[in-house]
Amino acid sequence: MATIKDIASYCNVAVSTVSRVLNNHPDVSASTRKKVLKAAHDLHYVRNTSARDLALQPTNSIGLVVRGSENPFFTSIIASIEASCEARDYSMVLHQIPVTADEVVEGARLVQSKRLKGLILLGGRYDYTREDVEAFGVPFVCCAYTNRFGKLDPADFSSVSIDDKVEAYRATKMLIDNGHTKIAILLDSAHDRSVSECRYRGYCDALADAGIPLDEGLVCETMDFEMRAAFERVTRLMAERPDVTAIFAEADIMAIAAIKAAHDAGLTIPDDISIISIDGIELSRFTTPTLTAFTQPQTLMGQKAVEILVEVLDNAAPCSHVRLETTLRPGGTVGHVRTET
Amino acid sequence: MATIKDIASYCNVAVSTVSRVLNNHPDVSASTRKKVLKAAHDLHYVRNTSARDLALQPTNSIGLVVRGSENPFFTSIIASIEASCEARDYSMVLHQIPVTADEVVEGARLVQSKRLKGLILLGGRYDYTREDVEAFGVPFVCCAYTNRFGKLDPADFSSVSIDDKVEAYRATKMLIDNGHTKIAILLDSAHDRSVSECRYRGYCDALADAGIPLDEGLVCETMDFEMRAAFERVTRLMAERPDVTAIFAEADIMAIAAIKAAHDAGLTIPDDISIISIDGIELSRFTTPTLTAFTQPQTLMGQKAVEILVEVLDNAAPCSHVRLETTLRPGGTVGHVRTET
């Protein structure tokens, strides 16, 4: 096996120069660096790692699996998680997967390939079994969701999220309090055993408590979290159900698509139709009118996820579950229902 | 120094069990895992890393420094870079910094602390000196921008971007071709020696070629890349300059804020005012009307950035510079200027 001396003589440079290159010191010219690295590669050099060197390796790594990376709701949570990892001397290894991918398989693979100490899942299923998550083999946190439909022992995992059902109840009730009774819900799927189903249940409970019968024709499933699908579903709703006066959208990006669909159908918001959602991302301040939304504390959510994971990793603290509350961001998309004239 | 046997006897488990825990194998109970890891920590165990183990370490890492992580334009580029790294057996280490931070200092620090092989900068200054970037000590790629105002030798770095000036010229010319002469530009700063200045120059050239004198009162600088600042600047423009009939926004998120400001000022788009931008993110499809935009090839941009960096790292290929073109995404925010009646 080649040594650092072999590389030095092969390149006709000093051993100290080779050392500087291999230790990523900046004071080496680009051409020398290139020559040394190529020689190290050609000679099959493998670093004889001492304990001191090993301490410099990024082994204190936490994985972050983001399911649905196009979702702007996640952007500031990711930034917050990264900053919080940094502050606690952990590296964050990011892995973004489509909403259609399986975060359990992907997370387990990431832990193995990157030798991670812990895992944060940003977005995922709500119905894990013990077998599902045993593959991780490291402590993990469900961020922005929790295991409401699953079979996990709360002592075996951590979570940080809002209470989806409670917040959906609040959003729906705000529409009811404004006189609405023909209230549609816009969501991925009412039976996904995930975020959508939780929020659907809150919507149903709010209607039931107000004595408003559930109207299946107002349950608008997109079977997809894309804005385009939401736009098309609301366009169809406008055509089929002229009696609808309000929409509760399960997420801001769906509400933004709903606003667009209502505008394009010639409706005025909120005079003809009210729209409310849960998330409260910065972008939805700039819809016309500004989207009325229950805002999730995105930065705090990221901070808490790292905090409780690092407590488990560094101090063998027990797993914990944090429920955060939303705050109402006032906007212009909710109005009193118009009385028929 | 403690050995794996010390840990086994301390915990009263088999050596093979300790090995499984330390190698992140899944078939160990959570309680045993916790006990072993705590013992390893308490006994100051340091792994005796063999070459085989080392090969499993995530040392083949590329850093990605994202300046302005709240910018949704970057979202799909980040996803594309991550997928491309993965496909080429590199890990991506993400570091997000605010637009006000210095990507050179942050990037150099990241290379050192994570022992990175290479660096991709997503967003940054256009005026690096040789001294600036020598601190990196590894090959790097400017992604979504290049060193137009700087002093770097093109052989010393790589870049993937559109030609900002050319694309800004096209956007401005499209407004001119629709009869507009009172065309505002909405941008961070006209003299930032960065993306804004490049796009400002394209705007100026298009006006000059059409014989339209530059009107300083229509140069709307926000001195900030926040949507709120853009909204406030356009609100002021509407009040001060009722003669303006079109706005070229340097980015989609600024255009979205401009649309909101125009709506709130009681104007109709595009009848009263036309708006065009460069970026073409998914969200701006859902403004009312859909934002007319020159779309950057975001996925391709991320792929190319990784491709040229890995060629340098793996095959000692020379640095390269890739210029990509935008495509016009048709929308409803550009109309012919109304003739005075």
XYZ file of C-alpha atoms in Angstrom:
682
model
C 0.000 0.000 0.000
C 1.374 3.404 -0.997
C 2.540 5.800 1.702
C 2.628 9.567 1.803
C 6.363 9.309 0.972
C 5.600 7.330 -2.188
C 3.293 10.093 -3.324
C 5.891 12.750 -2.550
C 8.592 11.051 -4.585
C 6.153 10.213 -7.407
C 5.189 13.877 -7.647
C 8.655 15.186 -6.850
C 7.348 17.403 -4.031
C 8.044 17.513 -0.292
C 6.266 15.124 2.078
C 4.931 18.162 3.928
C 3.329 19.380 0.698
C 1.556 16.057 0.222
C 0.417 16.244 3.822
C -0.961 19.733 3.331
C -2.904 18.633 0.262
C -4.309 15.540 1.967
C -5.320 17.624 4.972
C -7.004 20.206 2.778
C -4.749 23.060 3.836
C -5.235 26.100 1.630
C -1.571 27.055 1.068
C -0.928 24.808 -1.915
C -1.184 25.807 -5.562
C -4.049 24.384 -7.579
C -1.695 22.555 -9.952
C 0.259 20.896 -7.123
C -2.948 19.948 -5.378
C -4.267 18.354 -8.522
C -1.013 16.468 -9.132
C -0.890 15.120 -5.571
C -4.537 14.058 -5.514
C -4.178 12.309 -8.850
C -1.071 10.476 -7.578
C -2.855 9.474 -4.371
C -5.621 8.055 -6.504
C -3.355 6.330 -9.034
C -1.176 4.805 -6.309
C -4.231 3.604 -4.372
C -3.208 5.554 -1.301
C -5.372 4.911 1.783
C -4.961 7.259 4.698
C -3.610 5.641 7.870
C -6.149 7.294 10.091
C -5.087 7.996 13.654
C -7.547 8.648 16.442
C -6.788 12.350 16.163
C -7.613 12.357 12.455
C -10.716 10.361 13.083
C -11.952 12.978 15.519
C -11.915 15.414 12.616
C -14.095 13.201 10.439
C -17.714 14.229 10.126
C -19.018 11.243 12.050
C -21.229 13.295 14.342
C -23.850 13.443 11.670
C -27.612 13.687 11.820
C -29.592 12.766 8.727
C -32.503 14.868 7.538
C -34.897 13.141 5.158
C -37.272 15.636 3.561
C -40.279 14.050 1.901
C -41.752 16.504 -0.578
C -38.796 18.779 -1.092
C -40.728 21.114 -3.358
C -42.954 22.111 -0.445
C -42.033 25.687 0.489
C -43.423 25.048 3.982
C -40.277 22.996 4.640
C -37.748 25.624 3.534
C -37.426 27.543 6.776
C -37.680 24.366 8.860
C -34.679 22.927 6.974
C -32.706 26.125 7.548
C -33.614 26.026 11.227
C -32.591 22.360 11.591
C -29.281 23.007 9.867
C -28.491 26.013 12.085
C -29.471 24.075 15.210
C -27.290 21.086 14.262
C -24.381 23.428 13.654
C -24.855 25.092 17.044
C -24.659 21.684 18.698
C -21.598 20.472 16.770
C -23.461 18.055 14.562
C -23.349 17.900 10.786
C -26.606 17.642 8.942
C -26.748 15.261 5.977
C -29.697 16.227 3.809
C -31.626 13.780 1.664
C -34.634 15.032 -0.257
C -37.138 12.544 -1.626
C -40.379 12.935 -3.580
C -43.701 12.664 -1.698
C -44.219 9.357 -3.459
C -41.045 7.830 -1.989
C -40.833 5.860 1.265
C -39.022 7.804 3.968
C -38.544 4.641 6.051
C -36.579 2.807 3.377
C -34.689 5.940 2.390
C -33.950 6.891 5.991
C -32.630 3.431 6.897
C -30.432 3.414 3.810
C -29.078 6.864 4.677
C -28.242 5.830 8.243
C -26.264 2.860 6.960
C -24.443 4.563 4.123
C -23.537 7.714 6.032
C -23.120 6.105 9.460
C -25.487 8.588 11.051
C -26.011 9.020 14.779
C -29.625 10.045 14.471
C -32.344 10.891 12.006
C -34.911 13.642 11.531
C -37.781 12.903 9.183
C -39.400 16.055 7.807
C -42.784 14.910 6.552
C -43.825 11.282 6.475
C -46.440 8.644 7.178
C -48.425 8.752 10.414
C -48.786 4.983 10.714
C -45.437 3.374 11.358
C -45.204 -0.049 12.866
C -42.364 -1.049 15.159
C -40.922 -3.175 12.319
C -40.888 -0.157 9.992
C -38.674 1.965 12.154
C -36.439 -0.726 13.642
C -34.505 -0.565 10.390
C -33.272 2.913 11.335
C -31.291 1.514 14.252
C -30.677 5.037 15.572
C -32.828 7.527 17.498
C -35.157 9.532 15.272
C -37.594 12.435 15.355
C -40.747 12.880 13.307
C -40.740 16.585 12.451
C -43.974 18.363 11.454
C -45.949 15.145 11.973
C -46.395 12.325 14.452
C -47.428 8.682 14.680
C -51.134 9.226 15.278
C -52.299 6.165 13.319
C -49.350 3.933 14.116
C -48.300 1.403 16.689
C -45.067 2.866 18.001
C -44.391 3.064 21.708
C -43.992 6.793 22.489
C -40.823 5.864 24.375
C -39.217 4.611 21.147
C -39.302 7.788 19.055
C -39.591 11.545 19.339
C -41.832 14.012 17.534
C -42.432 17.724 17.073
C -45.638 18.848 15.422
C -48.833 20.778 15.758
C -52.011 18.909 16.640
C -53.411 18.685 13.123
C -56.935 17.807 14.163
C -57.201 20.629 16.694
C -55.836 23.213 14.256
C -58.127 22.038 11.440
C -61.036 22.331 13.849
C -60.040 25.940 14.610
C -59.748 26.834 10.908
C -63.118 25.284 10.049
C -64.758 26.883 13.071
C -63.532 30.307 11.972
C -65.450 29.826 8.719
C -68.536 28.640 10.617
C -68.293 31.648 12.927
C -68.447 33.815 9.816
C -71.794 32.286 8.913
C -70.620 29.702 6.406
C -72.334 26.320 6.197
C -71.391 25.233 2.664
C -67.744 24.693 3.476
C -65.522 22.602 1.215
C -62.295 20.972 2.348
C -59.393 20.809 -0.103
C -56.951 18.044 0.730
C -54.780 15.278 -0.619
C -56.911 12.386 0.662
C -59.433 12.040 3.480
C -58.246 8.516 4.217
C -54.464 8.625 3.877
C -53.815 7.776 7.531
C -51.634 10.872 7.510
C -51.774 14.660 7.815
C -54.741 14.960 5.473
C -56.849 12.488 7.412
C -56.068 14.244 10.721
C -57.093 17.594 9.312
C -60.159 16.044 7.695
C -61.227 14.749 11.101
C -60.879 18.208 12.628
C -63.033 19.588 9.802
C -65.677 16.900 10.352
C -65.740 17.525 14.105
C -66.171 21.262 13.668
C -69.076 20.726 11.267
C -70.671 18.160 13.599
C -70.352 20.429 16.638
C -72.114 23.183 14.673
C -74.857 20.812 13.535
C -73.821 21.045 9.879
C -74.186 17.701 8.082
C -71.130 16.433 6.206
C -71.623 16.917 2.460
C -69.442 14.436 0.526
C -69.651 16.637 -2.566
C -67.674 19.288 -0.706
C -64.815 16.951 0.212
C -62.308 17.797 -2.515
C -59.525 15.246 -2.655
C -56.643 15.861 -5.029
C -54.896 12.508 -4.438
C -51.711 14.474 -4.957
C -49.959 17.345 -3.196
C -49.225 19.294 -6.382
C -50.579 22.818 -6.838
C -51.811 21.922 -10.300
C -54.023 19.137 -8.946
C -55.483 21.506 -6.341
C -56.144 24.115 -9.008
C -57.979 21.610 -11.199
C -60.017 20.204 -8.303
C -61.211 23.661 -7.205
C -62.003 24.613 -10.788
C -64.276 21.565 -10.923
C -65.799 22.430 -7.539
C -66.703 25.929 -8.748
C -68.450 24.442 -11.781
C -70.292 21.672 -9.924
C -71.197 23.381 -6.678
C -72.147 27.038 -7.067
C -73.583 26.912 -3.539
C -70.172 26.599 -1.855
C -69.168 29.749 0.044
C -65.955 28.726 1.762
C -62.927 26.446 1.402
C -60.657 25.104 4.123
C -57.390 24.128 2.402
C -55.130 21.760 4.297
C -51.994 23.670 3.256
C -51.008 27.115 1.981
C -49.853 25.932 -1.419
C -53.253 24.328 -1.988
C -54.938 27.534 -0.844
C -52.820 29.580 -3.274
C -53.984 27.284 -6.088
C -57.583 27.621 -4.834
C -57.354 31.423 -4.886
C -56.143 31.227 -8.475
C -58.965 28.855 -9.450
C -61.591 31.088 -7.817
C -60.212 34.183 -9.571
C -60.157 32.374 -12.900
C -63.769 31.297 -12.355
C -64.683 34.968 -12.038
C -65.304 34.932 -8.289
C -64.286 37.646 -5.845
C -62.517 36.693 -2.608
C -63.867 36.899 0.061
C -67.187 38.323 -1.219
C -68.079 35.245 -3.252
C -65.915 32.693 -1.517
C -63.783 32.558 1.616
C -60.519 30.586 1.816
C -58.479 29.632 4.884
C -55.556 27.293 5.441
C -52.927 25.940 7.806
C -49.170 26.702 7.352
C -48.678 30.449 7.035
C -45.644 30.554 4.740
C -44.167 33.911 3.732
C -45.281 33.543 0.103
C -48.969 33.392 0.961
C -48.786 36.915 2.396
C -48.582 38.038 -1.229
C -51.700 36.476 -2.651
C -54.562 38.824 -3.488
C -56.019 39.202 -0.910
C -53.434 38.009 1.614
C -54.240 34.432 2.610
C -55.807 34.104 6.059
C -53.872 31.230 7.645
C -53.059 29.485 10.885
C -49.281 29.736 10.964
C -47.062 26.905 12.147
C -43.986 28.004 14.141
C -41.526 26.759 11.517
C -38.250 27.942 13.047
C -39.179 26.726 16.522
C -40.238 23.388 15.058
C -36.781 22.847 13.543
C -35.030 23.936 16.723
C -37.077 21.597 18.896
C -36.490 18.635 16.569
C -32.716 18.999 16.892
C -32.876 19.803 20.590
C -34.728 16.655 21.581
C -32.685 14.419 19.264
C -29.360 15.743 20.589
C -30.582 15.256 24.170
C -31.206 11.610 23.343
C -27.846 11.220 21.582
C -25.599 13.132 23.967
C -27.288 12.703 27.310
C -29.273 9.515 26.853
C -32.410 11.532 27.607
C -35.729 9.781 27.049
C -37.584 10.407 23.800
C -40.028 13.265 23.902
C -43.055 14.584 22.074
C -43.584 18.297 21.588
C -46.909 19.759 20.444
C -46.719 23.329 19.180
C -49.610 25.683 18.524
C -50.348 27.768 15.451
C -51.070 31.487 15.505
C -53.662 33.150 13.303
C -52.098 35.334 10.630
C -54.826 37.778 9.672
C -55.480 38.089 5.966
C -58.210 39.102 3.587
C -59.558 35.789 2.341
C -62.205 35.160 5.010
C -65.424 37.159 5.063
C -68.944 36.837 6.392
C -71.200 34.774 4.227
C -73.447 36.881 2.020
C -77.142 36.573 2.775
C -79.187 35.573 -0.229
C -80.994 38.545 -1.730
C -7.893 3.341 25.743
C -11.019 1.205 26.064
C -11.546 -1.665 23.641
C -14.697 -3.239 22.321
C -14.137 -6.047 24.906
C -14.113 -3.510 27.742
C -17.463 -2.211 26.609
C -18.865 -5.733 26.319
C -17.858 -6.686 29.864
C -18.952 -3.285 31.231
C -22.415 -3.786 29.717
C -22.491 -7.521 30.296
C -23.263 -8.265 26.648
C -21.448 -10.208 23.931
C -18.629 -8.585 21.986
C -20.596 -9.271 18.817
C -23.485 -7.251 20.219
C -21.221 -4.276 20.865
C -19.881 -4.625 17.342
C -23.379 -4.655 15.902
C -24.266 -1.485 17.796
C -21.082 0.315 16.801
C -21.619 -0.675 13.185
C -25.211 0.522 13.223
C -26.707 -2.880 12.512
C -30.452 -2.871 13.020
C -30.843 -6.163 14.922
C -30.208 -4.796 18.413
C -32.856 -3.688 20.875
C -33.154 0.012 21.586
C -32.270 -0.445 25.247
C -29.107 -2.471 24.506
C -28.091 0.016 21.861
C -28.494 2.878 24.303
C -26.543 1.043 27.007
C -23.650 0.205 24.666
C -23.425 3.708 23.202
C -23.442 5.242 26.676
C -20.682 2.869 27.780
C -18.633 3.648 24.667
C -18.965 7.306 25.514
C -18.257 6.923 29.238
C -15.230 4.696 28.631
C -13.863 7.093 26.004
C -13.881 4.399 23.356
C -12.278 5.416 20.056
C -12.832 3.172 17.106
C -9.721 1.522 15.701
C -10.559 2.353 12.151
C -9.324 -0.045 9.503
C -9.015 0.873 5.862
C -12.180 -1.069 5.187
C -14.097 0.895 7.793
C -12.673 4.117 6.503
C -14.011 3.357 3.054
C -17.474 3.452 4.602
C -16.949 6.914 6.075
C -18.653 9.753 4.269
C -15.402 11.338 3.130
C -16.462 11.659 -0.491
C -18.399 14.762 0.337
C -19.280 17.811 -1.693
C -20.392 20.929 0.164
C -23.340 22.989 -1.021
C -23.501 26.535 0.338
C -26.881 28.115 -0.394
C -26.936 31.873 0.042
C -30.517 33.001 0.500
C -32.096 29.756 1.539
C -35.597 31.247 1.648
C -35.478 31.747 -2.116
C -37.879 29.213 -3.647
C -35.937 29.456 -6.904
C -33.237 27.369 -5.230
C -35.495 24.552 -4.021
C -35.487 22.404 -7.119
C -31.829 23.184 -7.839
C -30.910 21.840 -4.377
C -32.947 18.693 -4.992
C -31.272 18.238 -8.365
C -27.767 18.701 -6.904
C -28.487 16.207 -4.142
C -29.807 13.601 -6.574
C -26.853 14.127 -8.904
C -24.325 13.776 -6.052
C -26.026 10.569 -4.976
C -25.899 9.165 -8.498
C -22.150 9.794 -8.581
C -21.426 8.315 -5.124
C -20.831 11.613 -3.408
C -22.505 12.865 -0.243
C -23.847 16.379 -0.264
C -23.281 18.452 2.876
C -25.737 21.335 2.862
C -25.076 24.684 4.498
C -27.675 27.405 4.162
C -26.736 30.997 4.913
C -28.675 34.265 4.792
C -28.219 36.564 1.782
C -26.350 38.927 4.076
C -23.695 36.305 4.945
C -20.393 35.804 3.105
C -20.381 32.560 1.130
C -16.583 32.695 0.774
C -15.904 32.668 4.511
C -18.685 30.139 5.137
C -17.604 27.911 2.273
C -13.950 27.840 3.373
C -14.992 27.015 6.926
C -17.231 24.215 5.695
C -14.453 22.685 3.576
C -12.150 22.610 6.602
C -14.611 21.356 9.185
C -16.200 18.682 6.992
C -13.094 17.766 4.992
C -14.883 18.272 1.709
C -13.559 17.280 -1.696
C -15.310 20.069 -3.543
C -17.767 22.898 -3.171
C -20.843 24.157 -4.981
C -21.941 27.702 -4.225
C -25.616 28.307 -4.989
C -25.920 32.076 -5.200
C -23.085 34.428 -4.382
C -21.032 37.459 -5.317
C -19.967 38.014 -8.908
C -16.678 39.711 -8.041
C -14.333 37.254 -6.379
C -10.620 37.904 -6.293
C -8.097 35.106 -6.428
C -7.376 35.666 -2.704
C -11.067 35.241 -1.862
C -11.376 31.778 -3.268
C -7.914 30.426 -2.461
C -9.236 29.831 1.039
C -11.476 27.074 -0.326
C -8.489 24.913 -1.223
C -10.723 22.570 -3.229
C -12.330 22.762 -6.660
C -15.593 24.729 -6.692
C -18.515 25.616 -8.933
C -20.523 28.835 -8.953
C -24.092 27.658 -9.555
C -26.728 30.046 -10.904
C -24.145 32.834 -11.167
C -20.640 33.493 -12.411
C -17.643 35.735 -11.842
C -18.561 38.466 -14.296
C -17.134 41.342 -12.228
C -14.253 39.438 -10.668
C -10.647 38.665 -11.390
C -10.596 34.878 -11.385
C -8.845 32.964 -14.101
C -11.549 30.874 -15.828
C -9.204 27.885 -15.488
C -9.383 28.121 -11.680
C -13.124 27.674 -11.127
C -16.227 26.326 -12.802
C -19.658 27.871 -13.266
C -23.155 27.072 -14.469
C -25.563 29.917 -15.070
C -27.702 31.755 -17.538
C -26.326 34.897 -19.157
C -28.130 37.383 -16.918
C -27.603 40.366 -19.155
C -28.822 38.613 -22.299
C -31.921 37.247 -20.549
C -32.761 40.641 -18.997
C -32.432 42.166 -22.438
C -34.935 39.627 -23.797
C -37.427 40.290 -20.997
C -37.217 44.068 -21.403
C -37.445 43.789 -25.177
C -40.630 41.757 -24.868
C -42.197 44.685 -23.017
C -40.901 47.143 -25.634
C -42.290 44.951 -28.414
C -45.676 45.268 -26.710
C -45.500 49.026 -27.090
C -44.274 49.927 -23.608
C -41.855 52.809 -23.114
C -42.452 53.651 -19.444
C -40.851 50.471 -18.143
C -39.705 50.197 -14.527
C -37.113 47.716 -13.321
C -37.567 46.141 -9.889
C -34.304 44.881 -8.425
C -32.159 44.605 -5.353
C -29.532 47.129 -6.420
C -28.380 48.454 -9.790
C -24.777 48.595 -8.594
C -24.266 45.458 -6.527
C -21.641 43.984 -8.865
C -23.832 40.895 -8.859
C -26.938 39.413 -10.469
C -28.947 42.610 -10.122
C -26.329 44.734 -11.854
C -26.054 42.237 -14.735
C -29.800 42.249 -15.252
C -29.902 46.038 -14.896
C -27.364 46.309 -17.724
C -29.497 44.109 -19.967
C -32.481 46.349 -19.205
C -30.465 49.487 -20.017
C -29.180 48.018 -23.282
C -32.669 47.020 -24.424
C -33.965 50.525 -23.718
C -30.984 52.121 -25.482
C -31.360 49.909 -28.553
C -35.010 50.971 -28.764
C -34.116 54.655 -28.366
C -35.877 54.916 -25.001
C -33.978 57.173 -22.590
C -33.187 55.729 -19.171
C -35.517 57.232 -16.552
C -33.905 57.037 -13.092
C -37.315 57.390 -11.457
C -38.260 54.000 -12.899
C -35.248 52.195 -11.449
C -36.781 50.658 -8.325
C -34.091 49.353 -5.992
C -35.185 47.466 -2.904
C -31.694 47.119 -1.377
C -32.962 43.804 -0.086
C -34.199 40.550 -1.635
C -37.247 40.223 0.614
C -40.740 40.144 -0.897
C -41.903 42.730 1.617
C -39.333 45.268 0.394
C -40.387 44.679 -3.217
C -44.033 45.105 -2.281
C -43.334 48.426 -0.556
C -41.159 49.724 -3.396
C -43.807 48.978 -6.038
C -46.526 50.500 -3.855
C -44.452 53.701 -3.807
C -43.878 53.498 -7.572
C -47.627 53.276 -8.223
C -48.168 56.401 -6.126
C -45.300 58.433 -7.564
C -45.380 57.414 -11.207
C -48.872 56.881 -12.603
C -47.341 56.954 -16.095
C -45.553 53.611 -15.672
C -47.116 50.853 -17.800
C -44.745 47.919 -17.271
C -42.362 46.391 -14.736
C -39.434 44.068 -15.374
C -38.767 42.277 -12.069
C -35.368 40.639 -11.691
C -36.863 37.562 -9.993
C -40.198 35.779 -9.666
C -40.605 36.436 -5.966
C -40.215 40.156 -6.615
C -42.738 39.927 -9.433
C -45.223 38.134 -7.158
C -44.875 41.001 -4.674
C -45.286 43.497 -7.538
C -48.495 41.812 -8.689
C -49.825 42.079 -5.141
C -48.852 45.767 -4.908
C -50.503 46.547 -8.258
C -53.706 44.734 -7.249
C -53.764 46.547 -3.917
C -53.330 49.872 -5.737
C -56.486 49.071 -7.699
C -54.766 48.335 -10.993
C -55.673 45.538 -13.402
C -52.943 43.302 -14.828
C -52.085 43.452 -17.703
C -54.596 46.147 -18.752
C -53.155 48.834 -16.495
C -49.712 47.423 -15.972
C -47.627 44.593 -17.432
C -45.186 42.546 -15.329
C -42.464 40.145 -16.484
C -39.608 38.400 -14.705
C -36.776 35.889 -14.885
C -36.871 32.551 -12.964
C -40.116 30.740 -13.743
C -40.689 28.892 -10.480
C -43.730 26.654 -10.088
C -45.417 28.981 -7.588
C -45.626 31.868 -10.012
C -47.875 29.820 -12.269
C -50.557 30.448 -9.639
C -50.544 34.210 -9.481
C -53.526 36.000 -11.003
C -52.899 36.202 -13.894
C -50.131 33.613 -14.268
C -46.775 35.398 -14.238
C -45.146 35.669 -17.665
C -41.543 34.634 -17.020
C -38.328 33.544 -18.650
C -37.729 30.202 -16.965
C -34.295 29.030 -15.878
C -33.634 25.296 -16.393
C -33.351 24.594 -12.656
C -32.950 20.817 -12.728
C -30.421 20.906 -15.555
C -28.498 23.640 -13.734
C -28.074 21.427 -10.658
C -27.103 18.403 -12.761
C -24.485 20.341 -14.699
C -22.970 21.814 -11.517
C -22.367 18.338 -10.071
C -21.290 16.884 -13.403
C -18.503 19.380 -14.018
C -17.312 19.301 -10.390
C -17.125 15.508 -10.300
C -15.238 15.505 -13.598
C -12.641 17.773 -11.989
C -12.502 15.661 -8.815
C -12.525 12.180 -10.306
C -10.894 12.638 -13.672
C -8.786 15.763 -13.159
C -10.760 17.365 -15.975
C -10.215 21.083 -16.532
C -12.691 23.545 -15.023
C -15.562 24.457 -17.284
C -18.188 27.133 -17.719
C -21.690 26.280 -18.865
C -24.163 28.916 -20.057
C -27.777 27.769 -20.161
C -30.690 29.519 -21.842
C -34.094 30.362 -20.429
C -37.374 29.477 -22.096
C -40.399 31.757 -22.156
C -43.219 30.469 -19.973
C -46.333 32.130 -21.356
C -48.527 33.824 -18.791
C -51.094 36.569 -18.551
C -49.159 39.466 -17.073
C -47.882 41.047 -20.271
C -50.204 42.973 -22.570
C -50.024 45.649 -25.224
C -49.766 49.139 -23.857
C -53.088 50.955 -23.862
C -53.226 53.951 -26.155
C -54.249 57.142 -24.348
C -57.862 58.020 -25.008
